[in-house]
mmCIF file of C-alpha atoms and ligand atoms in Angstrom:
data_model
loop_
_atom_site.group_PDB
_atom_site.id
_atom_site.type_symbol
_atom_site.label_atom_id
_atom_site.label_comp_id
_atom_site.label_asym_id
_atom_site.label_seq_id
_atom_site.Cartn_x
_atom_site.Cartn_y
_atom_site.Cartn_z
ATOM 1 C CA UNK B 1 -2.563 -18.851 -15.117
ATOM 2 C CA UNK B 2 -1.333 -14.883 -14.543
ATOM 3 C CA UNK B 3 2.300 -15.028 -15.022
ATOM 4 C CA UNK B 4 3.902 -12.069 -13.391
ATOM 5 C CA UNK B 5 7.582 -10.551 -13.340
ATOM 6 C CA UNK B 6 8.812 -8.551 -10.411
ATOM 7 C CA UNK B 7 10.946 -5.439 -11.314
ATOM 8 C CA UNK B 8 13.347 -5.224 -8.784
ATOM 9 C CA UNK B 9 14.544 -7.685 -6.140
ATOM 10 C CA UNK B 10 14.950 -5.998 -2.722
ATOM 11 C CA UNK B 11 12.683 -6.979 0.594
ATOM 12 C CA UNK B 12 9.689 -6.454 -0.475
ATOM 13 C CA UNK B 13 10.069 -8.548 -3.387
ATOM 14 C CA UNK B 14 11.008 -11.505 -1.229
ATOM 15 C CA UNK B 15 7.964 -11.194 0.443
ATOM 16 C CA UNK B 16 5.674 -10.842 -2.747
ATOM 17 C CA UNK B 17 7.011 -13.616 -4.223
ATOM 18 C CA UNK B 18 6.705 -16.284 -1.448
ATOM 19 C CA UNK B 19 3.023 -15.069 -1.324
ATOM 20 C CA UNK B 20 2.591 -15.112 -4.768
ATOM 21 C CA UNK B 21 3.735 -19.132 -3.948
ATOM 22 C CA UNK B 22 0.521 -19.511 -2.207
ATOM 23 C CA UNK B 23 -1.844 -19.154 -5.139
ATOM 24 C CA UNK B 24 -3.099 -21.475 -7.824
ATOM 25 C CA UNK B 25 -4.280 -18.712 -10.231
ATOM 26 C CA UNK B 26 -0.684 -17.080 -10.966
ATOM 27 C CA UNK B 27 2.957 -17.475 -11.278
ATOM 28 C CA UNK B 28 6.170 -16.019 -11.015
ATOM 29 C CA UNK B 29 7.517 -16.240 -14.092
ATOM 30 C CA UNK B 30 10.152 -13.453 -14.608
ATOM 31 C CA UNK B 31 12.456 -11.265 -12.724
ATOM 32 C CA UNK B 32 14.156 -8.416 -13.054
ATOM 33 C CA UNK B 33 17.104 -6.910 -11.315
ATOM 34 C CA UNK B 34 20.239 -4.808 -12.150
ATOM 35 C CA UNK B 35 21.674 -6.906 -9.355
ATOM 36 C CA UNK B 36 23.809 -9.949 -9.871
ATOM 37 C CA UNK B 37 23.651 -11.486 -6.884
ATOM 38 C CA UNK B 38 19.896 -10.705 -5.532
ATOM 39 C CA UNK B 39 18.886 -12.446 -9.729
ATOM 40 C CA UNK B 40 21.126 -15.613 -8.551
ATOM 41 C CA UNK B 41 19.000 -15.648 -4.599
ATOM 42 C CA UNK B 42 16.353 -15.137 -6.116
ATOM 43 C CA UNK B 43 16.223 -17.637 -9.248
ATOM 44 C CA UNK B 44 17.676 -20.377 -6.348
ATOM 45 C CA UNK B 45 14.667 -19.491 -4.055
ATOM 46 C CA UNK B 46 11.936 -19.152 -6.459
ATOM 47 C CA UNK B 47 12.864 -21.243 -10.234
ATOM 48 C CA UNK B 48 11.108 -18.809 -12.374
ATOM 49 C CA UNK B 49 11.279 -18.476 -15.885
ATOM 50 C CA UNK B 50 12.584 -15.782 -16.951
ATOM 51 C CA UNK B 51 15.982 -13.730 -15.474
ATOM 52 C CA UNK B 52 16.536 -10.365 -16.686
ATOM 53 C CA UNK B 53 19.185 -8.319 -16.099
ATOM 54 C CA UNK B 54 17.348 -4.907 -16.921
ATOM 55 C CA UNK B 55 13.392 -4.123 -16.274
ATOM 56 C CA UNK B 56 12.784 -2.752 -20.059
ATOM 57 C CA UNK B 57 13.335 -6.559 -21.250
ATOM 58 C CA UNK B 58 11.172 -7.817 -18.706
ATOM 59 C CA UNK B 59 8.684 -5.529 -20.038
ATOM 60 C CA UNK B 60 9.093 -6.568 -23.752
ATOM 61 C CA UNK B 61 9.002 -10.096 -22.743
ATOM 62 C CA UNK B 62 5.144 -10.526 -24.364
ATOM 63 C CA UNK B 63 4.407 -13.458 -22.038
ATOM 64 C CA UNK B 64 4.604 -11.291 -19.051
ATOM 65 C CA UNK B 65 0.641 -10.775 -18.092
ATOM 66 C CA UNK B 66 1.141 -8.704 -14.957
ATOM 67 C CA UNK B 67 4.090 -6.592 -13.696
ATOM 68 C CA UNK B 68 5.003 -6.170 -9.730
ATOM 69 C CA UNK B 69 6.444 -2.684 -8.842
ATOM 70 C CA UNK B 70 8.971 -3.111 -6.024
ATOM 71 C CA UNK B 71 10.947 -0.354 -6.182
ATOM 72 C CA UNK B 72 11.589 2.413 -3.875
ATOM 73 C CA UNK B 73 8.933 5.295 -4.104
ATOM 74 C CA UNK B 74 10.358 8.021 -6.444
ATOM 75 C CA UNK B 75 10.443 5.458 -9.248
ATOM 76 C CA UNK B 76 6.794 3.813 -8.646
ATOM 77 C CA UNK B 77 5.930 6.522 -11.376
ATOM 78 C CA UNK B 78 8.109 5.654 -14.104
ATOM 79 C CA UNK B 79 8.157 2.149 -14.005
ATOM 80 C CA UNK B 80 4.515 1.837 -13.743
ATOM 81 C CA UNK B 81 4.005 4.094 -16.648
ATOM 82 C CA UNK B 82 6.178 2.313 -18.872
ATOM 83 C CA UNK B 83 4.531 -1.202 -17.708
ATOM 84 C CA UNK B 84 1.364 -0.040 -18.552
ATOM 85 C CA UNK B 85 3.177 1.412 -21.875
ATOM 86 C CA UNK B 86 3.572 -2.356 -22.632
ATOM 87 C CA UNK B 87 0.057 -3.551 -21.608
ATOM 88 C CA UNK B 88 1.245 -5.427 -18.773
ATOM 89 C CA UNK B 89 -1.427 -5.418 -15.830
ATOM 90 C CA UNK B 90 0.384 -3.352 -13.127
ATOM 91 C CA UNK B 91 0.543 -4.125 -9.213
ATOM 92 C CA UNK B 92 2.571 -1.020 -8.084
ATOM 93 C CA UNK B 93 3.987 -0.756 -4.233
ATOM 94 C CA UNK B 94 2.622 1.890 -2.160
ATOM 95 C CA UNK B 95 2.897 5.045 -1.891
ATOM 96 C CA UNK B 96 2.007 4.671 -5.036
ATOM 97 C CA UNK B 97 3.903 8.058 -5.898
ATOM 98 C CA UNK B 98 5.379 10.480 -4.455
ATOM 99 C CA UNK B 99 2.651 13.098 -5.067
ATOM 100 C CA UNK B 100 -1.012 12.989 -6.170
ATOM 101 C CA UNK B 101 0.179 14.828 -9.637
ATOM 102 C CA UNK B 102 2.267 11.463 -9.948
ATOM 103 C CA UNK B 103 -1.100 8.905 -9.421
ATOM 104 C CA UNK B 104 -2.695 11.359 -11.890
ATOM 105 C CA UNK B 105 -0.394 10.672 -14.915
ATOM 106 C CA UNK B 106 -0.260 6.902 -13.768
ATOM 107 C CA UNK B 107 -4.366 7.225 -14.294
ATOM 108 C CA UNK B 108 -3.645 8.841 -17.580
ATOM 109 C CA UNK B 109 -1.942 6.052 -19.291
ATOM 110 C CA UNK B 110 -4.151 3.266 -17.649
ATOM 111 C CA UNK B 111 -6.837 4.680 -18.741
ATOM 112 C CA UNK B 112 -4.922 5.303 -22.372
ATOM 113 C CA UNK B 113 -3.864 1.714 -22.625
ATOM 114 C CA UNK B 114 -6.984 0.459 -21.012
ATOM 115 C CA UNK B 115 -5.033 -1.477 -19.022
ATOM 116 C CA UNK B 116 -5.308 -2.185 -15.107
ATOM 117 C CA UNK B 117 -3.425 -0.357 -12.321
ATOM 118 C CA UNK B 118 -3.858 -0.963 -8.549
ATOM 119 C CA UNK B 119 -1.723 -0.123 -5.839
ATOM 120 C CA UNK B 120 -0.432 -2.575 -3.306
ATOM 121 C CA UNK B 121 -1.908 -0.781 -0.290
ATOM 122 C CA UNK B 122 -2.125 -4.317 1.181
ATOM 123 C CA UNK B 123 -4.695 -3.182 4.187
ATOM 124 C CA UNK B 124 -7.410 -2.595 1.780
ATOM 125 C CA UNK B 125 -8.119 -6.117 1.169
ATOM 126 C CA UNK B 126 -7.426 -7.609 4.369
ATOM 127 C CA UNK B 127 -10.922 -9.447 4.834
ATOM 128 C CA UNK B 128 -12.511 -8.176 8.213
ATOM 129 C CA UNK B 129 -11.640 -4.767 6.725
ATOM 130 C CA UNK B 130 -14.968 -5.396 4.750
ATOM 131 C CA UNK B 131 -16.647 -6.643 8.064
ATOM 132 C CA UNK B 132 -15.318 -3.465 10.262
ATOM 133 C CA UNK B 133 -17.010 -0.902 7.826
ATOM 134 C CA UNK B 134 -19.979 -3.060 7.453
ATOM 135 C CA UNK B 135 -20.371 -2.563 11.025
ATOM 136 C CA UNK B 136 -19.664 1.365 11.108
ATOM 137 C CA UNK B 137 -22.160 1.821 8.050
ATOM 138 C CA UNK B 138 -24.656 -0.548 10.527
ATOM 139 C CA UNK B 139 -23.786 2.221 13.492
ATOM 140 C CA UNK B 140 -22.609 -0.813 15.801
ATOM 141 C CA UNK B 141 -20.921 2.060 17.653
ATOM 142 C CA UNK B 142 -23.357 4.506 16.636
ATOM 143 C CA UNK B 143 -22.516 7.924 14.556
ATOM 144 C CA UNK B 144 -18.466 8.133 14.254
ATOM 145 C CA UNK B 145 -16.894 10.981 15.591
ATOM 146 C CA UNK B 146 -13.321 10.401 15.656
ATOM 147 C CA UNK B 147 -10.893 8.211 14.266
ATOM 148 C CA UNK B 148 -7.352 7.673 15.190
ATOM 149 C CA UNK B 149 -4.523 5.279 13.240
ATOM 150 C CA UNK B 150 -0.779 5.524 13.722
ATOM 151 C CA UNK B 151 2.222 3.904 12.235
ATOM 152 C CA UNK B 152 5.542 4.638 14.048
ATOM 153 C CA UNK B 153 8.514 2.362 13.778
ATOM 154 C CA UNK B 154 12.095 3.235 15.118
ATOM 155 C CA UNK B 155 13.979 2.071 12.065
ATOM 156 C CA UNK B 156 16.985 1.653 13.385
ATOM 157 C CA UNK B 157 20.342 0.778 10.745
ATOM 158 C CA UNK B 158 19.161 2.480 8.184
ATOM 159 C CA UNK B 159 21.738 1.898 5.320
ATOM 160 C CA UNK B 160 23.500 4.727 4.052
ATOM 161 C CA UNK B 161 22.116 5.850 0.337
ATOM 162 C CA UNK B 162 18.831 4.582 1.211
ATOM 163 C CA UNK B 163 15.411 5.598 -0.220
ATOM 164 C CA UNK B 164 14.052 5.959 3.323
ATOM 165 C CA UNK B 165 16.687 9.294 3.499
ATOM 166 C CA UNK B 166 16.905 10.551 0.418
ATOM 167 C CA UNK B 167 14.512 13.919 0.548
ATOM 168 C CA UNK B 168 12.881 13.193 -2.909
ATOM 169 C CA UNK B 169 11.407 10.465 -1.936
ATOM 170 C CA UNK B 170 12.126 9.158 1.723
ATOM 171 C CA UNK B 171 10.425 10.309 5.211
ATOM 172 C CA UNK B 172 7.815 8.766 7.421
ATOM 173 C CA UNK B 173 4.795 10.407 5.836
ATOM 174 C CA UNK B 174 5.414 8.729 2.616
ATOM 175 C CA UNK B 175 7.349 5.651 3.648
ATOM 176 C CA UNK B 176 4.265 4.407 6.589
ATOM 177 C CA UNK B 177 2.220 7.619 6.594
ATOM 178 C CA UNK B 178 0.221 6.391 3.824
ATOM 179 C CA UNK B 179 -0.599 3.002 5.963
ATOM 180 C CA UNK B 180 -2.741 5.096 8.718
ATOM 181 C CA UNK B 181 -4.213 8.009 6.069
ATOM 182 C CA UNK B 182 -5.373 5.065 3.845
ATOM 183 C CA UNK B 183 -6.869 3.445 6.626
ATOM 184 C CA UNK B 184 -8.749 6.646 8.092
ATOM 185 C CA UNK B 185 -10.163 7.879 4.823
ATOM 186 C CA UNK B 186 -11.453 3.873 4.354
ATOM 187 C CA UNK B 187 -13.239 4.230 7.050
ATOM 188 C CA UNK B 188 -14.366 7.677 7.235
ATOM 189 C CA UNK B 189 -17.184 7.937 4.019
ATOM 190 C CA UNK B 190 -16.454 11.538 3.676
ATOM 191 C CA UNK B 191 -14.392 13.895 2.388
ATOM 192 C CA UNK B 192 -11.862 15.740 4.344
ATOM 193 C CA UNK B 193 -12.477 19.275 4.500
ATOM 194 C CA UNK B 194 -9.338 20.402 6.378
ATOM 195 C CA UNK B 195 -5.643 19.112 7.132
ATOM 196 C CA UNK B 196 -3.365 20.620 9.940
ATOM 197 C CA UNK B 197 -0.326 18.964 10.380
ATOM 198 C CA UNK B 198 3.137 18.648 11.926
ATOM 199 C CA UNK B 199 6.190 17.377 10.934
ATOM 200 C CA UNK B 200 10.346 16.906 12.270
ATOM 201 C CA UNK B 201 12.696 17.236 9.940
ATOM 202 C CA UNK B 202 15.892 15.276 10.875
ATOM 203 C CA UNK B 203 19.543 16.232 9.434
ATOM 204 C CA UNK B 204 19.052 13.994 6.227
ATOM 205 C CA UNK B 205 15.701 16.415 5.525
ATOM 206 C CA UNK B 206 13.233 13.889 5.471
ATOM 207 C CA UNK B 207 10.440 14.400 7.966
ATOM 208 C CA UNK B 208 11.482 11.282 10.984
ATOM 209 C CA UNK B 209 7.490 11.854 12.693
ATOM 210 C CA UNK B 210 4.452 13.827 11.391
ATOM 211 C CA UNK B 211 1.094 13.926 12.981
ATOM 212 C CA UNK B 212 -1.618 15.061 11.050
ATOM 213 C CA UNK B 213 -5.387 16.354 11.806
ATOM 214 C CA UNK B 214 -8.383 15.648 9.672
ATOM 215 C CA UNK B 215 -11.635 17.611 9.619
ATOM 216 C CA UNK B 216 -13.865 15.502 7.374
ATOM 217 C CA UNK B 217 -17.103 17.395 6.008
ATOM 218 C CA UNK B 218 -18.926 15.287 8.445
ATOM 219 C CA UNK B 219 -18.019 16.107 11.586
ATOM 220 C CA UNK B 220 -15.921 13.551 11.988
ATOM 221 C CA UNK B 221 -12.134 14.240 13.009
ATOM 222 C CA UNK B 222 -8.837 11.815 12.203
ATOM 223 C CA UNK B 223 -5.227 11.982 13.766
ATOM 224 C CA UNK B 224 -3.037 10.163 11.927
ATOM 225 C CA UNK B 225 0.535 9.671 12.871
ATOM 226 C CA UNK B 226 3.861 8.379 11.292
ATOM 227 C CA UNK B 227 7.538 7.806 12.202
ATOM 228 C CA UNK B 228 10.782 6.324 11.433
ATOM 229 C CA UNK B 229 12.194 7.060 14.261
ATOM 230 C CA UNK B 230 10.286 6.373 17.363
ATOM 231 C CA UNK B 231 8.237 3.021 18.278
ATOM 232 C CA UNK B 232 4.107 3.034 18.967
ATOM 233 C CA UNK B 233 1.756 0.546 19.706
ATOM 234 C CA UNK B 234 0.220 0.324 16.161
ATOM 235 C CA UNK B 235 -3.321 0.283 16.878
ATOM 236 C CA UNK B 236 -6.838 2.129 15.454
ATOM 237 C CA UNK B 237 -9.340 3.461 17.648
ATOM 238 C CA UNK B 238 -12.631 4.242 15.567
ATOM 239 C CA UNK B 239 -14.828 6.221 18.262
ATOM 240 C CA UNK B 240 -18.439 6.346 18.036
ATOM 241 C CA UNK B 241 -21.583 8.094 20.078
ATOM 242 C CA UNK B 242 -22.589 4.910 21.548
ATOM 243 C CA UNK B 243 -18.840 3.007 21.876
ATOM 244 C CA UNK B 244 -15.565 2.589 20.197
ATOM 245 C CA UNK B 245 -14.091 0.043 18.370
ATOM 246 C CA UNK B 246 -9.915 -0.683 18.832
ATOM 247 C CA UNK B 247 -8.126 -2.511 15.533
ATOM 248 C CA UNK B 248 -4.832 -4.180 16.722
ATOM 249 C CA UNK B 249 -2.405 -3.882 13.766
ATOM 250 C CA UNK B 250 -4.700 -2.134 11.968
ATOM 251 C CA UNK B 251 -2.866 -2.350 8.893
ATOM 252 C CA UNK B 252 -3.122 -6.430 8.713
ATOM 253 C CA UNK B 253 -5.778 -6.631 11.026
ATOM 254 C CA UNK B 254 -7.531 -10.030 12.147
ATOM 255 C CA UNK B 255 -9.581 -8.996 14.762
ATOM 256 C CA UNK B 256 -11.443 -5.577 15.842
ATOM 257 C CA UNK B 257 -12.857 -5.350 19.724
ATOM 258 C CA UNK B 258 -15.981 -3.534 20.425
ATOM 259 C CA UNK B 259 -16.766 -1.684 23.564
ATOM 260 C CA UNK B 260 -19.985 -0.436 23.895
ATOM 261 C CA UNK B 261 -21.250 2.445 26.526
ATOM 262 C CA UNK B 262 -23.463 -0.057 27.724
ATOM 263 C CA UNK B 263 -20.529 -1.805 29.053
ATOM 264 C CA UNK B 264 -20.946 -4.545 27.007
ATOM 265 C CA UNK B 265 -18.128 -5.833 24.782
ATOM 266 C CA UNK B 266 -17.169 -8.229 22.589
ATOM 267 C CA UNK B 267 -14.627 -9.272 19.729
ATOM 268 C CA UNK B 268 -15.383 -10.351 15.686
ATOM 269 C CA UNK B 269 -12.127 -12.280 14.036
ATOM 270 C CA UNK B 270 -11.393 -13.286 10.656
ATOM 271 C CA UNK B 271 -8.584 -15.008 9.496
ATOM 272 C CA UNK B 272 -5.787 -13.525 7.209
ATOM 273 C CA UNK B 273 -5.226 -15.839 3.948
ATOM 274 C CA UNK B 274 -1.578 -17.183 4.061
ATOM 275 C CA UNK B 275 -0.302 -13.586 4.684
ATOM 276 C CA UNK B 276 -0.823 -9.724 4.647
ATOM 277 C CA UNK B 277 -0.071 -9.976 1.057
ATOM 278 C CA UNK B 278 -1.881 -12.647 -0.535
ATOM 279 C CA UNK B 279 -5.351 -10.792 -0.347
ATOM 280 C CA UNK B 280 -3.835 -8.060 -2.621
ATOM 281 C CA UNK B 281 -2.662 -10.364 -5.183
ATOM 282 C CA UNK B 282 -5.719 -12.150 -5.111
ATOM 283 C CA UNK B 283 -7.696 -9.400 -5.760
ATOM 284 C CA UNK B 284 -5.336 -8.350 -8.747
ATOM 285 C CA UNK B 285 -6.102 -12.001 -10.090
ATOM 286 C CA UNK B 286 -9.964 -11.379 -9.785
ATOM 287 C CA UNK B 287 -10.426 -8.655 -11.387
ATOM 288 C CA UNK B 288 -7.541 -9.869 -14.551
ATOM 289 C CA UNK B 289 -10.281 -12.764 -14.369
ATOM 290 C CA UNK B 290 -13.218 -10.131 -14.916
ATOM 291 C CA UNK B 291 -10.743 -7.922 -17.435
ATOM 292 C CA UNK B 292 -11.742 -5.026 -14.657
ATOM 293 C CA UNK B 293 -9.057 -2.127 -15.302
ATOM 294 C CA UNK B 294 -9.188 -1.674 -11.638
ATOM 295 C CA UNK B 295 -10.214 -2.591 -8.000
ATOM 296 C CA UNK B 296 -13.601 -1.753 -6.271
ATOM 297 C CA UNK B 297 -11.702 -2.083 -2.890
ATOM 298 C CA UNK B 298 -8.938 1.006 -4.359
ATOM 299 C CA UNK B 299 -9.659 2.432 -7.566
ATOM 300 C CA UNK B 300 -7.517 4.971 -9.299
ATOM 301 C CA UNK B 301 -9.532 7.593 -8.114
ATOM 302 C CA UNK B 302 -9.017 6.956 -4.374
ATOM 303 C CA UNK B 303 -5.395 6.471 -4.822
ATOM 304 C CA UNK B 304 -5.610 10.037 -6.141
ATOM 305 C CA UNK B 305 -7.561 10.587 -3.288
ATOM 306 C CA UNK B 306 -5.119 9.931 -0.645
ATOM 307 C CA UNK B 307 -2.448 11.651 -2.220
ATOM 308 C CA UNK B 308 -4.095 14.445 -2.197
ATOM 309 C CA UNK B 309 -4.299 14.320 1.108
ATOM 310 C CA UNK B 310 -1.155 13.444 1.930
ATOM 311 C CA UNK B 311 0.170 16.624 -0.321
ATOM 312 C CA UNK B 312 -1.797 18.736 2.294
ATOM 313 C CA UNK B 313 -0.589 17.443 5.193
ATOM 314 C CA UNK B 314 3.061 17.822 3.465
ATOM 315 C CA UNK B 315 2.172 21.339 2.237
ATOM 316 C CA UNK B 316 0.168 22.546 5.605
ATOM 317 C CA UNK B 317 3.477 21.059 8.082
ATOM 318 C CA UNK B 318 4.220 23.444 10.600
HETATM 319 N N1 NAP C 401 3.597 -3.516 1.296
HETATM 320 C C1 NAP C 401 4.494 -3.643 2.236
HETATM 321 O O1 NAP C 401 4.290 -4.293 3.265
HETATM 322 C C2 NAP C 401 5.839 -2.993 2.048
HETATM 323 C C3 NAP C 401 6.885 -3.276 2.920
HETATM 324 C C4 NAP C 401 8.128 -2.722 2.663
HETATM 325 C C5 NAP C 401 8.306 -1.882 1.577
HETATM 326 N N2 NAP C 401 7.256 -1.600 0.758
HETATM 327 C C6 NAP C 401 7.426 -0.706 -0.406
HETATM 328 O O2 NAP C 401 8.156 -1.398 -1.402
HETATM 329 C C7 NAP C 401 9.036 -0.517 -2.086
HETATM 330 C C8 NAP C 401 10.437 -1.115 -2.046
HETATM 331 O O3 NAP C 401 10.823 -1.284 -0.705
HETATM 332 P P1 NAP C 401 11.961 -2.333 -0.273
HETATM 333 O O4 NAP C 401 11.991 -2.307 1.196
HETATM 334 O O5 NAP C 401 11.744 -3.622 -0.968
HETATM 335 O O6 NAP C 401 13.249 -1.599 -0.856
HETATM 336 P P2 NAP C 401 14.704 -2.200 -1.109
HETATM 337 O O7 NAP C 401 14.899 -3.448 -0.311
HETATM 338 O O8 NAP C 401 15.637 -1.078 -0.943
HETATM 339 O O9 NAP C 401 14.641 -2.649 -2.635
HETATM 340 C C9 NAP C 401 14.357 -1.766 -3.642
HETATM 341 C C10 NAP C 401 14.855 -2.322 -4.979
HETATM 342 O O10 NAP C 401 14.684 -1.280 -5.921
HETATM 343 C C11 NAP C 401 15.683 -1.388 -6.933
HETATM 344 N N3 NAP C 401 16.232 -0.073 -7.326
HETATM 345 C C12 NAP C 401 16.193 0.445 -8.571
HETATM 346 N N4 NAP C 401 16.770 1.622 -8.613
HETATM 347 C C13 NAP C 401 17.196 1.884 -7.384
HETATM 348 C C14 NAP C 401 17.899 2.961 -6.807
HETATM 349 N N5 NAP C 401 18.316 4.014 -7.522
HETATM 350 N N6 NAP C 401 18.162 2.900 -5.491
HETATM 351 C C15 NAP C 401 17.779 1.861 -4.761
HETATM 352 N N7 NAP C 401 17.094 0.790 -5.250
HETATM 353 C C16 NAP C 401 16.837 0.818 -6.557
HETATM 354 C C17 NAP C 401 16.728 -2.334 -6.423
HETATM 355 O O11 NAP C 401 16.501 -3.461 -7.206
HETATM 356 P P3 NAP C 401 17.574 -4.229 -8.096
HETATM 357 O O12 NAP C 401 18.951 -3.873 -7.605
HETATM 358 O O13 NAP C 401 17.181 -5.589 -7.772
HETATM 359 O O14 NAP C 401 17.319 -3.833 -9.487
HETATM 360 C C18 NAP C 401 16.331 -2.651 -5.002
HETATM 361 O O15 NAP C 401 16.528 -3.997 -4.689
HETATM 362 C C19 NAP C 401 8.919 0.836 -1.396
HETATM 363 O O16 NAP C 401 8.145 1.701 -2.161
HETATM 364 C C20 NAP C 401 8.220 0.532 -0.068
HETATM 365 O O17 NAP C 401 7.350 1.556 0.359
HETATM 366 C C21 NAP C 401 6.045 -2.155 0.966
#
């Protein structure tokens, strides 16, 4: 049994650890939380073990296998590091940074600790993801040319002091951004050649909508688009020469519809396990099982990958 501790309590946390409820092959087992009141919800909710008031003694706690990062972005770095510091197995919240020089040192001490790092960029495991790009590399839809993935939310309320403003670490490109450029470069086995991008910047200084073009050295081009402060129907079109394919939530996906030139069309489904999270923590538990120091499905490399990527799209914004 993987016994895990979370290092800080906010929403996402929630979520992890209800999913986390799900599986046979781990446990929660310790929490951490400078937070009085979200350690006292939290123990009521979820009995674990262990309640610390600061994350170092979660991390010196020896019986802690695997650590959950679920803190805003600008401190995935730090936290991470010093997990893997402590040999704890480390399941860090995406972006998994705030820059691809960030995922870089993270790689460092993983790979110094031989320890394993993955980040919790839940789409990748979703399980038709595995059928969709068995079907591109089959050319269902014939040779890809385009690709296009968007996630825009109007976030409206958003609490004064948090990440999602702060210009360190807060914005659309990093906050969902990273949903639709993970996807694309998934899907797209190539590299991209050439970024051109836009961006708004609202009062706090935080870019509120980007849209971003991707040459890949294929031929094939993505648009990927992100916002905190306008709504869109958050869907991926994967276009081919002989049809396109549409994902519906693309970034929990159960289902991907095929049209074909031909006219014909038709629609393959697959079940999500308990929720959009539970794939990702299974994975983490499969490859503890193997003592793999990281996923197939998003190895450190391709988190470095997609950072880079997103640094040009934040460096090329016009
Ligand atoms: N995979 C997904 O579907 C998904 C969904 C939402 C968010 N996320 C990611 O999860 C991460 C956390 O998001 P969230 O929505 O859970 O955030 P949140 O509700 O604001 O919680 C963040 C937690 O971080 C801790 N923290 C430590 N230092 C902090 C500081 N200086 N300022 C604010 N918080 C601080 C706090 O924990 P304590 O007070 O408990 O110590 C807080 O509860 C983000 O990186 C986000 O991108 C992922």
């Amino acid at each position: 049994m993987i016994r895990w501790g979370i290092i800080g309590l906010g929403n996402i946390a929630l979520r992890f650890a209800k999913s986390l409820s799900y599986s046979n092959e781990g446990k929660l087992y310790a929490i951490a939380s400078r937070t009085k009141e979200k350690r006292d919800e939290f123990y009521d909710k979820y009995n674990c073990e262990k309640v610390y008031e600061n994350y170092n003694e979660l991390l010196r706690d020896e019986e802690v296998d695997a650590v959950y990062i679920a803190l805003p972005h600008g401190f995935h770095k730090h936290w991470s590091i010093e997990a893997l510091k402590h040999k704890k197995a480390v399941l860090c919240e995406k972006p998994v940074g705030i820059n691809s020089e960030e995922m870089k040192e993270i790689k460092k001490e993983a790979v110094l600790n031989n320890t394993f790092f993955m980040e919790a960029m839940k789409t990748r495991f979703v399980p038709i993801i595995s059928d969709i790009k068995r079907m591109i590399r089959n050319k269902e839809i014939g040779d890809i040319t385009a690709i296009e993935a968007n996630f825009c939310n109007n976030v409206e309320n958003i609490k004064p002091g948090s990440y999602l403003l702060d210009k360190d670490q807060g914005g659309a490109l990093l906050d969902v951004g990273i949903y639709p450029l993970s996807f694309v470069m998934d899907m797209i086995d190539s590299q991209v050649k050439s970024v051109k991008s836009y961006m708004d910047i609202n009062e706090s200084g935080v870019d509120s909508y980007f849209k971003a073009i991707l040459s890949f050295e294929d031929g094939v081009i993505g648009t990927v688009e992100g916002a905190i402060d306008r709504n869109k129907e958050r869907t991926a079109i994967i276009r081919g020469t002989k049809g396109w394919m549409e994902i519906p939530m693309y970034n929990r996906p159960n289902k991907a519809v095929v049209n074909l030139n031909s006219g014909k069309s038709y629609t393959i489904e697959k079940d999500i396990e308990f929720d959009d999270m539970y794939a990702e923590i299974k994975e983490v538990h499969n490859c503890l099982k193997e003592s793999k120091l990281e996923s197939d499905y998003l190895t450190l490399n391709e988190s470095i990958r997609v950072m880079e990527v997103l640094d040009r799209i934040r460096m090329n914004a016009e």
